[in-house]
């Protein structure tokens, strides 16, 4: 049984939900995109990789298949039950404390945009504590116009996702509503996000002991960071 959902986070549809409103059955359906190629180009395998917020293992399996030794972390036991090819750890990212370091840390799914500044700082410090001094932290951030190009729709396998709203709820935080439609199921998810300018993003990393090494994609959504030593 998952713990109570966080304020401002919710989901509707069939199956079980995580504390941040993610539908487990939905996340099992989501396809792997170009994430493994982006990660491998920035920090080639083999190597040890800590995946923070692995969900149902959509990217985890692909990373293991191309040669990484993956440790996959998620706070949802239901999500972790579907992860294969990796050692799994159930923990909130911001609370993680493993007695080891890794060649690569992966913080994807726009988790760096946590609405709570303190939680974001703790997550980034977890990245710094668990990465080798010559290692790489790979972060996915929101692209330009993510909260203003509304509504927008993207194909997903035999269905599609649709971002229908991003509302300003004060203090720099947005509440986002997404719908997922498939021939046999419909889900919704509501979550909160704190948009970051490039300067704000890079400042947050420096405060956690990291610096931006390079932007990995032309749209700037994938970033390789290195530890400040």
XYZ file of N, CA and C in Angstrom:
687
model
N 0.849 -1.193 0.000
C 0.000 0.000 0.000
C 0.889 1.250 0.000
N 0.668 2.160 -0.989
C 1.461 3.383 -1.046
C 0.992 4.372 0.019
N 1.898 5.238 0.452
C 1.511 6.225 1.442
C 0.630 7.300 0.793
N 0.014 8.125 1.627
C -0.897 9.159 1.148
C -0.196 10.072 0.148
N -0.944 10.480 -0.882
C -0.368 11.351 -1.904
C -0.034 12.717 -1.326
N 0.965 13.333 -1.914
C 1.405 14.646 -1.449
C 0.400 15.715 -1.840
N 0.299 16.779 -1.053
C -0.603 17.877 -1.408
C -0.247 18.444 -2.782
N -1.259 18.621 -3.613
C -1.026 19.156 -4.946
C -0.742 18.111 -5.998
N -0.632 16.851 -5.585
C -0.360 15.760 -6.518
C -1.544 14.798 -6.497
N -1.989 14.386 -7.679
C -3.136 13.485 -7.742
C -3.150 12.777 -9.081
N -3.879 11.674 -9.136
C -4.044 10.951 -10.391
C -5.371 10.231 -10.403
N -5.914 10.024 -11.600
C -7.135 9.245 -11.753
C -6.933 8.214 -12.853
N -7.708 7.138 -12.777
C -7.620 6.091 -13.773
C -7.454 4.738 -13.122
N -7.302 3.698 -13.930
C -7.213 2.343 -13.379
C -5.882 2.062 -12.693
N -5.936 1.181 -11.694
C -4.719 0.689 -11.057
C -4.248 1.512 -9.882
N -3.027 1.216 -9.459
C -2.429 1.817 -8.272
C -1.681 3.095 -8.621
N -1.598 4.007 -7.637
C -0.932 5.293 -7.835
C 0.170 5.488 -6.796
N 1.200 6.237 -7.192
C 2.310 6.558 -6.303
C 1.991 7.836 -5.527
N 2.811 8.191 -4.528
C 2.543 9.416 -3.766
C 2.546 10.690 -4.595
N 3.209 10.704 -5.748
C 3.211 11.904 -6.581
C 2.237 11.796 -7.757
N 1.229 10.929 -7.635
C 0.143 10.890 -8.597
C 0.408 10.118 -9.868
N 1.483 9.325 -9.919
C 1.801 8.541 -11.108
C 1.039 7.219 -11.086
N 0.392 6.883 -12.185
C -0.310 5.613 -12.305
C 0.689 4.527 -12.696
N 0.795 3.502 -11.870
C 1.783 2.455 -12.099
C 1.543 1.765 -13.441
N 0.288 1.421 -13.746
C 0.003 0.731 -15.002
C 0.302 1.604 -16.211
N 0.095 2.911 -16.074
C 0.451 3.824 -17.162
C 1.957 3.824 -17.389
N 2.729 3.969 -16.315
C 4.184 4.070 -16.469
C 4.796 2.771 -16.992
N 4.114 1.663 -16.802
C 4.573 0.404 -17.392
C 4.424 0.416 -18.910
N 3.540 1.241 -19.432
C 3.293 1.294 -20.872
C 4.220 2.254 -21.610
N 4.787 3.210 -20.898
C 5.538 4.262 -21.576
C 6.774 3.687 -22.265
N 7.030 4.079 -23.495
C 8.155 3.517 -24.248
C 9.480 4.186 -23.913
N 10.555 3.479 -24.150
C 11.886 4.076 -24.082
C 12.059 4.971 -25.297
N 12.563 6.155 -25.080
C 12.826 7.061 -26.203
C 14.336 7.101 -26.453
N 14.917 8.287 -26.533
C 16.347 8.387 -26.834
C 17.194 8.574 -25.575
N 16.605 8.364 -24.394
C 17.350 8.574 -23.148
C 18.628 7.737 -23.067
N 18.593 6.425 -23.355
C 19.833 5.637 -23.237
C 20.958 6.149 -24.128
N 20.620 6.595 -25.330
C 21.644 7.093 -26.247
C 22.250 8.401 -25.746
N 21.404 9.280 -25.207
C 21.905 10.546 -24.663
C 22.834 10.285 -23.485
N 22.431 9.385 -22.609
C 23.228 9.078 -21.421
C 24.553 8.421 -21.815
N 24.493 7.464 -22.724
C 25.705 6.751 -23.138
C 26.681 7.668 -23.863
N 26.181 8.638 -24.600
C 27.066 9.573 -25.288
C 27.792 10.478 -24.296
N 27.127 10.796 -23.180
C 27.730 11.686 -22.183
C 28.681 10.957 -21.247
N 28.361 9.707 -20.918
C 29.168 8.919 -19.972
C 29.114 7.460 -20.424
N 29.970 7.086 -21.369
C 29.852 5.772 -22.007
C 29.969 4.609 -21.024
N 29.176 3.550 -21.245
C 29.317 2.325 -20.455
C 30.576 1.586 -20.891
N 31.054 0.639 -20.081
C 30.448 0.183 -18.825
C 30.739 1.147 -17.676
N 30.036 0.959 -16.606
C 30.221 1.780 -15.422
C 29.052 1.569 -14.488
N 29.179 2.090 -13.280
C 28.088 2.000 -12.315
C 27.192 3.222 -12.467
N 25.893 3.004 -12.399
C 24.936 4.089 -12.628
C 23.848 4.030 -11.564
N 23.594 5.164 -10.935
C 22.529 5.304 -9.949
C 21.383 6.064 -10.600
N 20.264 5.378 -10.799
C 19.092 5.995 -11.408
C 18.121 6.425 -10.312
N 17.896 7.717 -10.203
C 17.046 8.286 -9.158
C 15.652 8.545 -9.724
N 14.656 7.864 -9.157
C 13.305 7.979 -9.672
C 13.102 7.113 -10.897
N 13.333 5.813 -10.732
C 13.341 4.894 -11.877
C 11.956 4.501 -12.339
N 10.922 4.745 -11.529
C 9.587 4.319 -11.900
C 9.510 2.812 -12.080
N 8.816 2.388 -13.131
C 8.630 0.957 -13.392
C 9.776 0.350 -14.194
N 10.874 1.099 -14.354
C 12.056 0.546 -15.007
C 12.082 0.702 -16.505
N 11.341 1.657 -17.030
C 11.292 1.881 -18.471
C 12.681 2.109 -19.061
N 13.456 2.996 -18.455
C 14.813 3.291 -18.941
C 15.825 2.350 -18.301
N 15.521 1.872 -17.111
C 16.444 1.001 -16.372
C 16.883 -0.192 -17.201
N 15.928 -0.890 -17.776
C 16.237 -2.088 -18.552
C 17.162 -1.769 -19.717
N 16.882 -0.684 -20.407
C 17.698 -0.305 -21.562
C 19.117 0.054 -21.137
N 19.273 0.721 -19.995
C 20.606 1.076 -19.511
C 21.404 -0.174 -19.140
N 20.747 -1.132 -18.499
C 21.434 -2.380 -18.151
C 21.850 -3.139 -19.403
N 21.003 -3.110 -20.415
C 21.297 -3.854 -21.642
C 22.492 -3.298 -22.402
N 22.775 -2.003 -22.261
C 23.925 -1.440 -22.979
C 25.191 -1.420 -22.126
N 25.130 -2.009 -20.922
C 26.364 -2.240 -20.195
C 26.556 -1.556 -18.868
N 25.586 -0.787 -18.405
C 25.723 -0.175 -17.085
C 25.327 -1.170 -15.996
N 26.001 -1.068 -14.850
C 25.569 -1.764 -13.641
C 24.673 -0.784 -12.888
N 23.358 -1.029 -12.925
C 22.385 -0.035 -12.487
C 21.876 -0.332 -11.082
N 21.852 0.715 -10.257
C 21.114 0.704 -9.000
C 19.940 1.653 -9.186
N 18.721 1.129 -9.060
C 17.514 1.886 -9.377
C 16.766 2.239 -8.100
N 16.463 3.520 -7.935
C 15.832 4.027 -6.706
C 14.460 4.600 -7.028
N 13.478 4.236 -6.221
C 12.158 4.850 -6.327
C 11.486 4.733 -4.964
N 10.598 5.671 -4.651
C 9.894 5.595 -3.368
C 8.696 4.660 -3.423
N 8.316 4.219 -4.619
C 7.130 3.394 -4.779
C 7.496 1.918 -4.882
N 7.040 1.144 -3.913
C 7.266 -0.305 -3.972
C 6.548 -0.919 -5.168
N 5.379 -0.377 -5.514
C 4.635 -0.895 -6.658
C 5.414 -0.699 -7.950
N 6.037 0.461 -8.126
C 6.865 0.694 -9.311
C 8.067 -0.253 -9.315
N 8.759 -0.342 -8.191
C 9.971 -1.165 -8.137
C 9.685 -2.631 -8.422
N 8.461 -3.069 -8.175
C 8.117 -4.456 -8.431
C 8.224 -4.854 -9.888
N 8.279 -3.884 -10.792
C 8.372 -4.176 -12.220
C 9.762 -3.922 -12.795
N 10.706 -3.496 -11.963
C 12.062 -3.197 -12.429
C 12.850 -4.492 -12.584
N 13.521 -4.642 -13.716
C 14.395 -5.789 -13.953
C 15.759 -5.296 -14.411
N 16.765 -6.134 -14.203
C 18.103 -5.813 -14.682
C 18.886 -4.894 -13.787
N 18.400 -4.654 -12.560
C 19.076 -3.703 -11.677
C 18.862 -4.094 -10.230
N 19.764 -3.610 -9.378
C 19.569 -3.676 -7.931
C 18.633 -2.537 -7.556
N 17.605 -2.814 -6.763
C 16.614 -1.790 -6.459
C 16.674 -1.351 -5.003
N 16.341 -0.073 -4.789
C 16.300 0.528 -3.453
C 15.023 1.345 -3.345
N 14.222 1.091 -2.313
C 13.029 1.897 -2.083
C 13.375 3.046 -1.142
N 13.280 4.258 -1.662
C 13.597 5.446 -0.870
C 13.123 6.675 -1.616
N 12.699 7.696 -0.873
C 12.551 9.019 -1.464
C 13.941 9.497 -1.880
N 14.022 10.132 -3.024
C 15.334 10.541 -3.532
C 16.054 11.429 -2.532
N 15.347 12.400 -1.974
C 15.991 13.375 -1.093
C 16.484 12.763 0.209
N 16.032 11.543 0.538
C 16.447 10.883 1.772
C 17.495 9.793 1.554
N 17.894 9.581 0.319
C 18.762 8.453 -0.006
C 20.143 8.603 0.635
N 20.626 7.524 1.227
C 21.962 7.506 1.821
C 22.551 6.111 1.624
N 23.281 5.928 0.531
C 23.947 4.665 0.257
C 25.426 4.801 0.598
N 26.009 3.732 1.041
C 27.409 3.762 1.450
C 28.310 3.427 0.269
N 28.126 4.169 -0.844
C 28.965 3.964 -2.018
C 28.764 5.130 -2.976
N 29.664 5.208 -3.953
C 29.550 6.230 -4.994
C 29.501 5.544 -6.357
N 29.087 6.307 -7.378
C 28.824 5.758 -8.698
C 29.523 6.595 -9.767
N 29.754 5.956 -10.911
C 30.336 6.681 -12.042
C 29.356 7.687 -12.627
N 28.078 7.310 -12.665
C 27.041 8.138 -13.282
C 25.833 8.209 -12.353
N 25.290 9.409 -12.206
C 24.021 9.609 -11.510
C 23.028 10.121 -12.541
N 21.815 9.573 -12.536
C 20.773 10.001 -13.469
C 19.590 10.555 -12.683
N 19.267 11.829 -12.933
C 18.096 12.483 -12.337
C 17.246 12.995 -13.501
N 16.324 12.166 -13.968
C 15.530 12.519 -15.144
C 14.110 12.885 -14.739
N 13.189 12.845 -15.698
C 11.757 13.096 -15.452
C 11.488 14.471 -14.842
N 12.357 15.440 -15.116
C 12.167 16.822 -14.648
C 12.098 16.932 -13.130
N 12.692 15.956 -12.419
C 12.631 15.976 -10.958
C 13.363 17.169 -10.358
N 14.294 17.746 -11.102
C 15.015 18.917 -10.609
C 14.085 20.112 -10.441
N 12.887 20.037 -11.017
C 11.916 21.124 -10.895
C 10.974 20.925 -9.714
N 11.425 20.213 -8.690
C 10.619 20.028 -7.478
C 10.120 21.386 -6.981
N 8.840 21.497 -6.622
C 8.317 22.800 -6.211
C 8.898 23.315 -4.903
N 9.300 22.404 -4.034
C 9.877 22.779 -2.742
C 11.383 22.972 -2.932
N 11.857 24.185 -2.720
C 13.275 24.505 -2.933
C 14.163 23.652 -2.038
N 13.737 23.410 -0.807
C 14.543 22.603 0.109
C 14.663 21.165 -0.392
N 13.571 20.607 -0.899
C 13.615 19.243 -1.438
C 14.530 19.179 -2.653
N 14.426 20.167 -3.535
C 15.320 20.202 -4.693
C 16.782 20.223 -4.254
N 17.096 21.046 -3.276
C 18.470 21.105 -2.791
C 18.938 19.784 -2.224
N 18.059 19.114 -1.487
C 18.432 17.812 -0.919
C 18.655 16.776 -2.017
N 17.826 16.796 -3.056
C 18.004 15.855 -4.155
C 19.348 16.082 -4.859
N 19.675 17.336 -5.100
C 20.938 17.625 -5.777
C 22.136 17.275 -4.900
N 22.000 17.453 -3.596
C 23.099 17.060 -2.708
C 23.244 15.542 -2.648
N 22.120 14.813 -2.788
C 22.200 13.359 -2.905
C 23.005 12.981 -4.149
N 22.766 13.684 -5.250
C 23.555 13.447 -6.466
C 25.042 13.663 -6.193
N 25.364 14.761 -5.522
C 26.782 15.074 -5.272
C 27.419 14.050 -4.344
N 26.717 13.626 -3.305
C 27.294 12.684 -2.344
C 27.542 11.311 -2.960
N 26.763 10.942 -3.959
C 26.840 9.590 -4.487
C 27.623 9.479 -5.791
N 28.192 10.583 -6.291
C 28.929 10.511 -7.546
C 30.432 10.527 -7.275
N 31.161 9.745 -8.055
C 32.623 9.782 -7.996
C 33.109 11.199 -8.306
N 34.282 11.553 -7.763
C 34.801 12.896 -7.998
C 35.063 13.166 -9.477
N 35.315 12.113 -10.245
C 35.482 12.285 -11.689
C 34.277 11.754 -12.462
N 33.142 11.627 -11.766
C 31.940 11.082 -12.380
C 31.070 12.151 -13.024
N 29.906 11.716 -13.485
C 28.992 12.585 -14.227
C 27.582 12.480 -13.650
N 26.951 13.631 -13.467
C 25.544 13.687 -13.069
C 24.755 14.167 -14.282
N 23.808 13.348 -14.735
C 23.006 13.685 -15.906
C 21.604 14.054 -15.441
N 21.173 15.252 -15.839
C 19.913 15.814 -15.352
C 19.040 16.205 -16.541
N 17.758 15.917 -16.427
C 16.780 16.354 -17.418
C 16.018 17.540 -16.860
N 15.966 18.626 -17.628
C 15.260 19.831 -17.195
C 14.215 20.217 -18.233
N 13.278 21.051 -17.815
C 12.231 21.493 -18.722
C 12.785 22.397 -19.810
N 12.196 22.297 -20.999
C 12.618 23.145 -22.105
C 11.924 24.493 -22.094
N 12.409 25.386 -22.950
C 11.809 26.712 -23.060
C 10.357 26.589 -23.502
N 9.494 27.365 -22.881
C 8.089 27.377 -23.257
C 7.280 26.198 -22.762
N 7.877 25.365 -21.884
C 7.174 24.160 -21.444
C 5.848 24.496 -20.781
N 5.796 25.615 -20.064
C 4.578 25.977 -19.326
C 3.700 26.979 -20.065
N 4.107 27.410 -21.235
C 3.308 28.390 -21.984
C 2.720 27.806 -23.265
N 3.315 26.783 -23.808
C 2.768 26.141 -25.018
C 1.706 25.118 -24.604
N 0.584 25.644 -24.191
C -0.513 24.829 -23.649
C -1.783 25.156 -24.443
N -2.566 24.157 -24.824
C -2.333 22.713 -24.654
C -1.364 22.192 -25.706
N -0.783 21.027 -25.442
C 0.059 20.364 -26.433
C -0.102 18.854 -26.271
N 0.145 18.148 -27.349
C -0.103 16.716 -27.370
C 1.093 15.990 -27.956
N 1.406 14.818 -27.401
C 2.516 13.997 -27.877
C 2.056 12.553 -28.035
N 2.505 11.877 -29.099
C 2.157 10.464 -29.256
C 2.907 9.595 -28.263
N 2.258 8.541 -27.770
C 2.875 7.554 -26.888
C 2.407 6.173 -27.335
N 3.285 5.429 -27.987
C 2.937 4.078 -28.432
C 1.606 4.127 -29.181
N 0.577 3.431 -28.691
C -0.718 3.433 -29.369
C -1.680 4.464 -28.780
N -1.129 5.421 -28.016
C -1.963 6.458 -27.420
C -1.295 7.814 -27.527
N -1.673 8.718 -26.631
C -1.030 10.031 -26.615
C -1.193 10.663 -25.233
N -0.289 11.614 -24.949
C -0.418 12.428 -23.737
C -0.779 13.844 -24.154
N -1.479 14.545 -23.278
C -1.919 15.896 -23.577
C -1.767 16.746 -22.321
N -0.906 17.755 -22.388
C -0.775 18.712 -21.289
C -1.869 19.751 -21.487
N -2.824 19.791 -20.576
C -3.993 20.639 -20.758
C -3.932 21.944 -19.976
N -3.109 22.012 -18.935
C -3.062 23.232 -18.127
C -1.749 23.312 -17.368
N -1.292 24.539 -17.164
C -0.169 24.832 -16.270
C -0.491 26.154 -15.599
N -0.979 26.070 -14.387
C -1.514 27.243 -13.693
C -0.542 27.763 -12.637
N -0.387 29.070 -12.600
C 0.449 29.729 -11.596
C -0.280 29.699 -10.258
N 0.317 29.023 -9.257
C -0.323 28.960 -7.937
C 0.445 29.785 -6.905
N 1.396 30.599 -7.373
C 2.117 31.496 -6.482
C 3.489 30.998 -6.091
N 4.356 31.937 -5.688
C 5.715 31.634 -5.229
C 6.530 30.914 -6.298
N 6.242 31.203 -7.568
C 7.034 30.619 -8.646
C 6.702 29.186 -8.980
N 5.591 28.663 -8.464
C 5.231 27.262 -8.668
C 4.050 27.170 -9.622
N 4.078 26.167 -10.495
C 2.989 25.887 -11.415
C 2.338 24.555 -11.048
N 1.021 24.480 -11.243
C 0.315 23.215 -11.109
C -0.068 22.742 -12.507
N 0.396 21.543 -12.856
C 0.299 21.040 -14.231
C -0.676 19.871 -14.265
N -1.500 19.855 -15.313
C -2.462 18.769 -15.497
C -2.182 18.085 -16.838
N -2.043 16.762 -16.787
C -1.756 15.970 -17.978
C -2.785 14.850 -18.089
N -3.211 14.575 -19.329
C -4.115 13.465 -19.594
C -3.438 12.466 -20.532
N -3.691 11.193 -20.303
C -3.109 10.121 -21.115
C -4.252 9.275 -21.667
N -4.306 9.158 -22.989
C -5.385 8.416 -23.632
C -4.839 7.238 -24.426
N -5.388 6.075 -24.164
C -5.102 4.862 -24.915
C -6.429 4.247 -25.343
N -6.415 3.353 -26.315
C -7.687 2.757 -26.751
C -8.469 2.088 -25.622
N -7.771 1.578 -24.612
C -8.441 0.821 -23.559
C -8.376 1.472 -22.186
N -7.793 2.671 -22.064
C -7.652 3.267 -20.729
C -7.406 4.768 -20.839
N -7.776 5.479 -19.760
C -7.557 6.921 -19.670
C -7.057 7.233 -18.264
N -5.970 8.021 -18.199
C -5.428 8.448 -16.911
C -5.271 9.959 -16.900
N -5.280 10.543 -15.705
C -4.888 11.937 -15.540
C -3.834 12.017 -14.440
N -3.035 13.057 -14.512
C -2.049 13.308 -13.461
C -1.948 14.805 -13.233
N -1.950 15.206 -11.979
C -1.730 16.595 -11.594
C -0.496 16.643 -10.705
N 0.423 17.539 -11.035
C 1.644 17.649 -10.246
C 2.098 19.104 -10.229
N 3.103 19.388 -9.422
C 3.610 20.758 -9.287
C 5.046 20.849 -9.761
N 5.381 22.008 -10.314
C 6.702 22.223 -10.898
C 7.146 23.658 -10.629
N 8.435 23.807 -10.333
C 9.015 25.146 -10.183
C 9.908 25.405 -11.396
N 9.450 26.203 -12.373
C 10.295 26.499 -13.534
C 11.591 27.181 -13.116
N 12.654 26.899 -13.863
C 13.973 27.458 -13.573
C 14.566 28.041 -14.847
N 15.026 29.270 -14.777
C 15.823 29.795 -15.878
C 17.161 29.059 -15.902
N 17.907 29.225 -16.971
C 19.234 28.611 -17.034
C 20.088 29.072 -15.867
N 20.044 30.364 -15.557
C 20.842 30.887 -14.446
C 20.396 30.281 -13.118
N 19.099 30.199 -12.892
C 18.599 29.604 -11.648
C 18.984 28.137 -11.538
N 18.890 27.429 -12.643
C 19.268 26.018 -12.672
C 20.747 25.849 -12.331
N 21.599 26.603 -12.981
C 23.037 26.471 -12.749
C 23.409 26.909 -11.334
N 22.724 27.906 -10.803
C 22.981 28.333 -9.422
C 22.596 27.236 -8.435
N 21.447 26.592 -8.668
C 21.010 25.506 -7.784
C 22.031 24.374 -7.780
N 22.597 24.073 -8.934
C 23.616 23.023 -8.996
C 24.860 23.428 -8.216
N 25.313 24.653 -8.403
C 26.522 25.106 -7.691
C 26.314 25.065 -6.178
N 25.140 25.431 -5.728
C 24.866 25.407 -4.290
C 24.931 23.990 -3.729
N 24.739 22.995 -4.581
C 24.801 21.597 -4.156
C 26.162 20.961 -4.421
N 27.111 21.737 -4.915
C 28.455 21.203 -5.163
C 28.644 20.619 -6.547
N 27.853 21.079 -7.517
C 27.953 20.600 -8.889
C 28.073 21.795 -9.834
N 28.595 21.549 -11.027
C 28.589 22.597 -12.039
C 28.246 21.987 -13.390
N 27.643 22.801 -14.263
C 27.258 22.320 -15.580
C 28.509 22.150 -16.437
N 28.739 20.925 -16.870
C 29.851 20.626 -17.769
C 29.477 20.974 -19.208
N 28.276 20.535 -19.625
C 27.798 20.852 -20.972
C 26.325 20.485 -21.079
N 25.670 21.143 -22.028
C 24.306 20.794 -22.385
C 24.370 19.764 -23.504
N 23.594 18.696 -23.361
C 23.756 17.529 -24.219
C 22.854 17.518 -25.435
N 21.808 18.325 -25.419
C 20.872 18.364 -26.538
C 20.656 19.815 -26.962
N 20.323 20.031 -28.233
C 20.155 21.411 -28.715
C 19.110 22.211 -27.944
N 18.080 21.549 -27.427
C 17.058 22.275 -26.679
C 17.426 22.511 -25.228
N 18.586 22.024 -24.791
C 19.066 22.269 -23.436
C 18.359 21.509 -22.351
N 17.576 20.474 -22.719
C 16.820 19.756 -21.696
C 17.632 18.671 -21.005
N 18.722 18.239 -21.617
C 19.585 17.231 -20.998
C 20.948 17.854 -20.727
N 21.426 17.651 -19.503
C 22.618 18.345 -19.009
C 23.568 17.354 -18.350
N 24.853 17.517 -18.606
C 25.884 16.765 -17.890
C 26.552 17.716 -16.901
N 26.535 17.331 -15.633
C 27.164 18.128 -14.584
C 28.284 17.337 -13.943
N 29.232 18.055 -13.365
C 30.375 17.440 -12.705
C 30.483 17.950 -11.274
N 31.106 17.167 -10.394
C 31.279 17.616 -9.010
C 32.283 18.763 -8.910
N 32.016 19.671 -8.019
C 33.004 20.702 -7.654
C 33.923 20.058 -6.614
N 35.203 19.975 -6.918
C 36.129 19.319 -6.011
C 37.117 20.322 -5.441
